[in-house]
Amino acid sequence: MSDRAKLTFFQVMAFVVGVALLVLTVHMVLRYGFQNHALDWWAMPHGFLYMVYLVAVALLGFALRWEIGPMVLVMLAGCVPFLSFWVEHRVTRTARAQIEARESAATGVPA
Amino acid sequence: MLRTLFTPRWLTLLGVVAAVCLSFVWLGLWQLSVAQHDAVEKLQEQRDALVEKPLTEVLAPHAPFPADGAGHPVVTRGQYDGARQFLVPDRVLEGRPGYWVVTPLLVDEGQAVIPVLRGFVDDPGEAGVPPAEPVTVRGELAPGESPYFGEAVLPEGQRGTIDLSVLANEWPEDLYNGFLFSTAEEPRLTADTVAPVPPPQLTAGEVDWRNLGYALQWWVFAAFAVFMYLKLLHDAARERSGSPPTVSSTTAPADERIEPHHV
């Protein structure tokens, strides 16, 4: 898996988990606000999607040699509604720059 | 790797990971207990919703035991047949070993029969035999027990379990596919030496699979934290010892050379 593929995987998972978390929020509001259990089934798939997200972050983070702190923060961002979209945007920007810098270093062409 | 581990940074992180793991494992266990609690509560609610019914409305002779029949409160009227009473050894009540006293109750004008668990005795001699007079018995229904597989040859008048398939062959009347945990008799025919046996308590046999899944998820997260720590520690140790860093930076340039820039 190339670094670019890892970045794409991360982007996809960040979006999926972001949406999944919004659905989970709706579920929480329904369940604890209105005693409506219509979305009870969602919590389980959300948990598994979040696990895949963690794997995606770890893959990208290890590839780009992130520090532990930022990596954990990106992972935790998947638990805060809406935050994951913004974090995904920022991470993608810096990761892309990192990958390009690396590519130009490898090919000898200045960035 | 050990030299890297024994630096303040990695020891602190180890503490953090350990704390995270402990709390995740605990959260998983908590989730599991919630699962069991929920399952019991659900059963309890279902059971509380049951109203006492005449036996014949819940179960008919020879009919299969209904799925929601266990613990259903029922009332019936008939006559005990003391001659066919039997004891079930190796039973326990409040921690003391003893015998269940089971007496067939002839119902439906003697056409049908249902075993009634009248109570518990410490000593076979205390069981007594109830007189054959009309009696109203209230209790909770229970499905029959598994066959007796014990090695011991039981004394006369004892059976290893309340095995309805055996009773069905021996008793000529139509047998109900279940027995009764007697809770009240009118008039009271059972002697005071026979202690009442409370109907079975609900146990969390079936766990809500969904909550079990949540518990598993917490444990997977804990394992993931451990994996992350080990991987990062491993990388850091390699860097320290001066060997080339891991996979990506050594392999990535190779395949990126093939891939053109497309951003």
XYZ file of C-alpha atoms in Angstrom:
374
model
C 0.000 0.000 0.000
C 1.586 3.250 -1.087
C 1.481 6.354 1.092
C -1.068 7.865 -1.261
C -3.306 4.818 -0.931
C -2.998 5.071 2.850
C -3.992 8.719 2.680
C -7.003 7.884 0.513
C -7.989 5.096 2.910
C -7.733 7.563 5.799
C -9.815 10.162 3.949
C -12.543 7.654 3.182
C -12.635 6.314 6.743
C -12.584 9.804 8.264
C -15.621 10.721 6.189
C -17.431 7.442 6.915
C -16.773 7.688 10.648
C -17.756 11.364 10.643
C -21.135 10.523 9.134
C -21.489 7.420 11.311
C -20.892 9.549 14.387
C -23.593 12.002 13.345
C -26.014 9.103 13.006
C -24.911 7.922 16.449
C -25.600 11.389 17.833
C -29.106 11.282 16.383
C -29.488 7.868 18.031
C -28.407 9.281 21.413
C -30.848 12.178 21.146
C -33.674 9.836 20.141
C -32.884 7.292 22.822
C -32.183 9.474 25.824
C -34.274 12.482 24.787
C -37.340 10.783 23.396
C -37.065 7.159 24.594
C -37.094 6.244 20.917
C -35.084 3.080 20.310
C -35.345 3.106 16.515
C -31.582 3.502 15.992
C -30.362 1.257 18.812
C -28.862 -1.125 16.284
C -26.489 1.525 14.960
C -24.088 1.690 17.918
C -22.578 -1.695 17.086
C -21.675 -1.038 13.421
C -20.416 2.390 14.462
C -18.006 0.722 16.877
C -16.624 -1.475 14.129
C -16.325 1.427 11.676
C -14.419 3.370 14.303
C -12.033 0.446 14.672
C -11.351 0.528 10.931
C -10.791 4.278 11.254
C -8.207 3.667 13.984
C -6.418 1.230 11.701
C -6.488 3.782 8.867
C -5.027 6.495 11.103
C -2.344 4.116 12.383
C -1.374 3.054 8.844
C -1.022 6.651 7.679
C 0.609 7.822 10.888
C 3.248 5.107 10.873
C 3.955 5.690 7.187
C 4.448 9.431 7.660
C 6.231 8.952 10.996
C 3.870 11.103 13.040
C 4.522 11.767 16.694
C 2.346 9.826 19.128
C 0.499 12.898 20.385
C -0.870 14.039 17.036
C -1.683 10.459 16.064
C -3.749 9.895 19.211
C -5.455 13.262 18.759
C -6.449 12.384 15.187
C -7.816 9.068 16.494
C -9.792 10.803 19.223
C -11.113 13.360 16.726
C -13.224 10.501 15.343
C -15.248 10.628 18.574
C -16.252 14.292 18.374
C -19.180 15.139 16.100
C -18.146 17.369 13.142
C -14.538 17.629 14.374
C -13.474 14.656 12.255
C -14.342 16.501 9.025
C -12.119 19.442 9.934
C -9.320 17.206 11.169
C -9.540 15.149 7.982
C -9.134 18.357 5.972
C -6.064 19.459 7.935
C -4.457 16.042 8.044
C -4.906 15.603 4.302
C -3.256 18.956 3.611
C -0.163 18.248 5.701
C 0.035 14.597 4.676
C -0.114 15.495 1.004
C 2.666 18.048 1.451
C 4.718 15.431 3.308
C 4.193 12.834 0.605
C 5.071 15.284 -2.172
C 8.191 16.423 -0.379
C 9.207 12.830 -0.010
C 8.501 12.044 -3.623
C 10.533 14.960 -4.888
C 13.350 14.011 -2.547
C 13.264 10.508 -4.001
C 13.195 11.631 -7.635
C 15.628 14.489 -7.103
C 13.221 17.066 -8.543
C 12.884 20.065 -6.221
C 9.388 20.520 -4.808
C 14.306 -1.864 22.601
C 14.726 -2.116 26.366
C 17.074 0.859 26.426
C 14.425 2.935 24.721
C 11.733 1.612 27.060
C 13.611 2.771 30.163
C 13.465 6.424 29.249
C 11.043 8.775 31.047
C 9.047 9.354 27.884
C 8.357 5.708 27.145
C 7.794 4.770 30.766
C 5.227 7.543 31.089
C 3.549 6.348 27.915
C 3.584 2.806 29.249
C 1.728 4.062 32.320
C -0.815 5.831 30.124
C -1.339 2.741 27.970
C -1.719 0.568 31.071
C -4.303 2.964 32.511
C -6.180 3.082 29.217
C -6.164 -0.715 28.967
C -7.346 -1.186 32.531
C -10.206 1.238 32.074
C -11.169 -0.308 28.723
C -11.164 -3.812 30.170
C -13.228 -2.529 33.079
C -15.617 -0.766 30.706
C -16.018 -4.010 28.808
C -16.836 -5.885 31.998
C -19.263 -3.160 32.996
C -20.935 -3.420 29.608
C -21.225 -7.145 30.127
C -22.896 -6.707 33.510
C -25.287 -4.207 31.958
C -26.048 -6.805 29.322
C -26.909 -9.385 31.946
C -28.835 -6.891 34.030
C -30.871 -5.828 30.997
C -31.603 -9.417 30.072
C -32.830 -10.199 33.600
C -34.909 -7.054 33.730
C -36.523 -7.823 30.407
C -37.408 -11.330 31.577
C -38.664 -9.973 34.888
C -40.917 -7.504 33.089
C -42.291 -10.251 30.901
C -42.899 -12.354 33.956
C -44.526 -9.566 35.945
C -46.905 -9.052 33.069
C -48.170 -12.630 33.489
C -51.417 -13.000 35.348
C -52.395 -16.187 37.082
C -54.472 -18.372 34.804
C -56.193 -21.712 35.116
C -53.700 -24.445 34.240
C -55.739 -25.608 31.257
C -55.509 -22.183 29.634
C -51.717 -22.254 29.644
C -51.058 -25.903 28.946
C -53.030 -28.888 27.750
C -52.121 -32.532 28.532
C -49.544 -33.943 26.099
C -49.169 -30.523 24.464
C -45.641 -29.164 24.075
C -44.492 -26.833 26.833
C -45.061 -23.240 25.645
C -42.039 -21.003 25.105
C -43.249 -18.466 27.666
C -44.586 -21.117 30.027
C -41.685 -21.282 32.473
C -42.625 -19.378 35.609
C -46.198 -18.762 34.443
C -48.437 -18.555 37.512
C -51.302 -21.019 37.288
C -54.084 -22.340 39.490
C -55.705 -25.746 39.286
C -57.971 -27.982 41.321
C -57.720 -31.711 41.871
C -56.705 -34.454 44.254
C -53.263 -35.594 45.279
C -52.426 -39.238 44.719
C -50.098 -39.884 47.644
C -49.429 -43.474 46.611
C -47.417 -42.313 43.617
C -45.568 -39.557 45.460
C -41.783 -39.628 44.970
C -38.715 -37.869 46.330
C -35.901 -36.358 44.273
C -32.587 -36.646 46.144
C -29.559 -34.352 45.966
C -31.546 -31.134 45.997
C -30.468 -28.050 47.889
C -32.557 -25.452 49.710
C -30.838 -22.475 51.291
C -27.590 -24.378 51.277
C -28.836 -27.560 52.956
C -29.006 -30.787 51.020
C -32.276 -32.667 50.980
C -35.126 -33.965 48.871
C -37.832 -32.503 46.712
C -41.281 -33.900 47.456
C -43.236 -34.456 44.239
C -46.821 -35.632 44.290
C -49.067 -36.233 41.279
C -52.173 -34.071 41.288
C -55.126 -35.647 39.474
C -56.979 -32.906 37.630
C -59.761 -32.707 35.040
C -61.897 -35.190 37.035
C -59.041 -37.620 37.305
C -58.461 -37.747 33.546
C -55.161 -35.877 33.632
C -52.238 -35.594 35.980
C -49.543 -33.017 36.710
C -46.626 -33.509 39.093
C -46.630 -30.937 41.877
C -43.467 -30.021 43.716
C -44.971 -29.656 47.178
C -41.770 -28.784 48.956
C -38.438 -29.774 50.398
C -37.473 -32.072 53.275
C -34.159 -32.794 54.960
C -35.162 -36.353 55.697
C -37.325 -38.678 53.571
C -39.404 -39.510 56.640
C -40.639 -35.931 56.943
C -42.360 -35.855 53.548
C -45.727 -37.235 54.657
C -48.517 -38.062 52.247
C -51.339 -35.607 51.653
C -54.928 -36.886 51.963
C -56.846 -37.511 48.753
C -59.315 -34.687 49.087
C -60.192 -31.840 46.720
C -57.554 -29.131 46.821
C -56.822 -25.943 44.914
C -53.133 -25.609 44.100
C -51.477 -22.392 42.991
C -47.958 -22.347 41.654
C -45.595 -21.574 38.848
C -45.190 -23.798 35.814
C -41.867 -25.355 34.961
C -40.813 -27.588 32.069
C -39.827 -31.156 32.889
C -36.265 -31.962 33.891
C -33.632 -33.897 31.954
C -33.440 -37.672 32.352
C -31.503 -39.051 35.313
C -28.059 -40.226 34.308
C -26.723 -40.952 37.796
C -24.967 -44.232 38.472
C -26.558 -44.883 41.839
C -29.572 -47.138 42.090
C -32.049 -45.022 43.978
C -34.105 -46.413 46.868
C -37.777 -47.213 46.397
C -39.877 -44.061 46.128
C -37.084 -41.879 44.790
C -36.374 -40.624 41.292
C -33.240 -38.847 40.104
C -35.116 -36.050 38.348
C -38.641 -35.012 37.407
C -38.350 -36.779 34.062
C -41.724 -36.454 32.385
C -40.982 -39.007 29.687
C -40.612 -41.670 32.379
C -43.738 -40.504 34.198
C -45.715 -40.474 30.942
C -45.008 -44.192 30.572
C -45.814 -45.115 34.150
C -48.870 -42.980 34.850
C -52.037 -44.020 33.005
C -53.678 -40.550 33.015
C -52.975 -37.858 30.424
C -49.782 -36.172 31.565
C -49.195 -32.436 31.419
C -45.811 -31.641 29.901
C -44.571 -29.747 32.905
C -44.704 -29.583 36.663
C -45.801 -27.086 39.254
C -43.737 -25.254 41.846
C -46.503 -25.129 44.441
C -46.791 -21.750 46.147
C -50.166 -22.167 47.896
C -52.774 -24.831 48.665
C -56.386 -24.373 49.662
C -57.026 -26.133 52.022
C -53.466 -26.597 53.179
C -52.723 -30.334 52.973
C -48.942 -30.257 53.033
C -47.362 -30.788 56.436
C -45.272 -28.057 58.062
C -42.222 -30.322 57.924
C -42.220 -29.838 54.153
C -40.560 -26.504 53.432
C -41.857 -24.568 50.419
C -39.442 -24.439 47.477
C -39.367 -20.985 45.882
C -39.848 -21.079 42.090
C -36.571 -20.731 40.225
C -34.974 -17.298 40.243
C -34.214 -15.619 36.972
C -30.628 -16.034 35.948
C -28.849 -14.135 33.244
C -28.559 -17.145 31.032
C -29.046 -15.326 27.787
C -26.957 -12.220 27.421
C -28.054 -9.523 25.045
C -25.675 -10.223 22.133
C -25.489 -6.554 21.296
C -24.076 -5.606 24.676
C -21.722 -8.543 24.482
C -20.504 -7.019 21.227
C -19.884 -3.681 22.950
C -17.877 -5.427 25.645
C -15.775 -7.124 22.979
C -15.222 -3.790 21.262
C -13.747 -2.274 24.414
C -11.353 -5.190 24.693
C -10.341 -4.857 21.053
C -9.615 -1.161 21.654
C -7.465 -2.092 24.646
C -5.543 -4.589 22.520
C -5.156 -1.937 19.834
C -3.637 0.494 22.357
C -1.091 -2.155 23.342
C -0.285 -2.839 19.711
C 0.184 0.884 18.994
C 2.524 1.260 21.934
C 4.660 -1.710 20.944
C 4.846 -0.618 17.327
C 5.837 2.950 18.220
C 8.346 1.755 20.784
C 9.823 -0.620 18.243
C 10.184 2.169 15.673
C 11.705 4.522 18.208
C 14.197 1.873 19.283
C 15.282 1.244 15.705
C 15.747 4.916 15.070
C 17.835 5.210 18.207
C 20.100 2.371 17.253
C 20.642 4.050 13.907
C 19.230 1.323 11.686
C 17.064 2.490 8.795
C 13.525 3.457 9.780
C 10.570 1.243 9.046
C 8.821 0.093 5.948
C 7.304 3.143 4.322
C 10.284 5.442 4.007
C 12.404 2.655 2.585
C 9.800 1.178 0.261
C 7.643 4.186 -0.502
C 10.091 6.019 -2.763
C 10.345 2.927 -4.918
C 6.698 2.740 -5.834
C 6.301 6.488 -5.886
C 8.903 6.675 -8.590
C 6.539 4.677 -10.777
C 3.561 6.769 -9.818
C 3.672 10.242 -11.338
C 2.706 13.317 -9.346
C -0.954 13.876 -9.715
C -1.806 16.581 -7.255
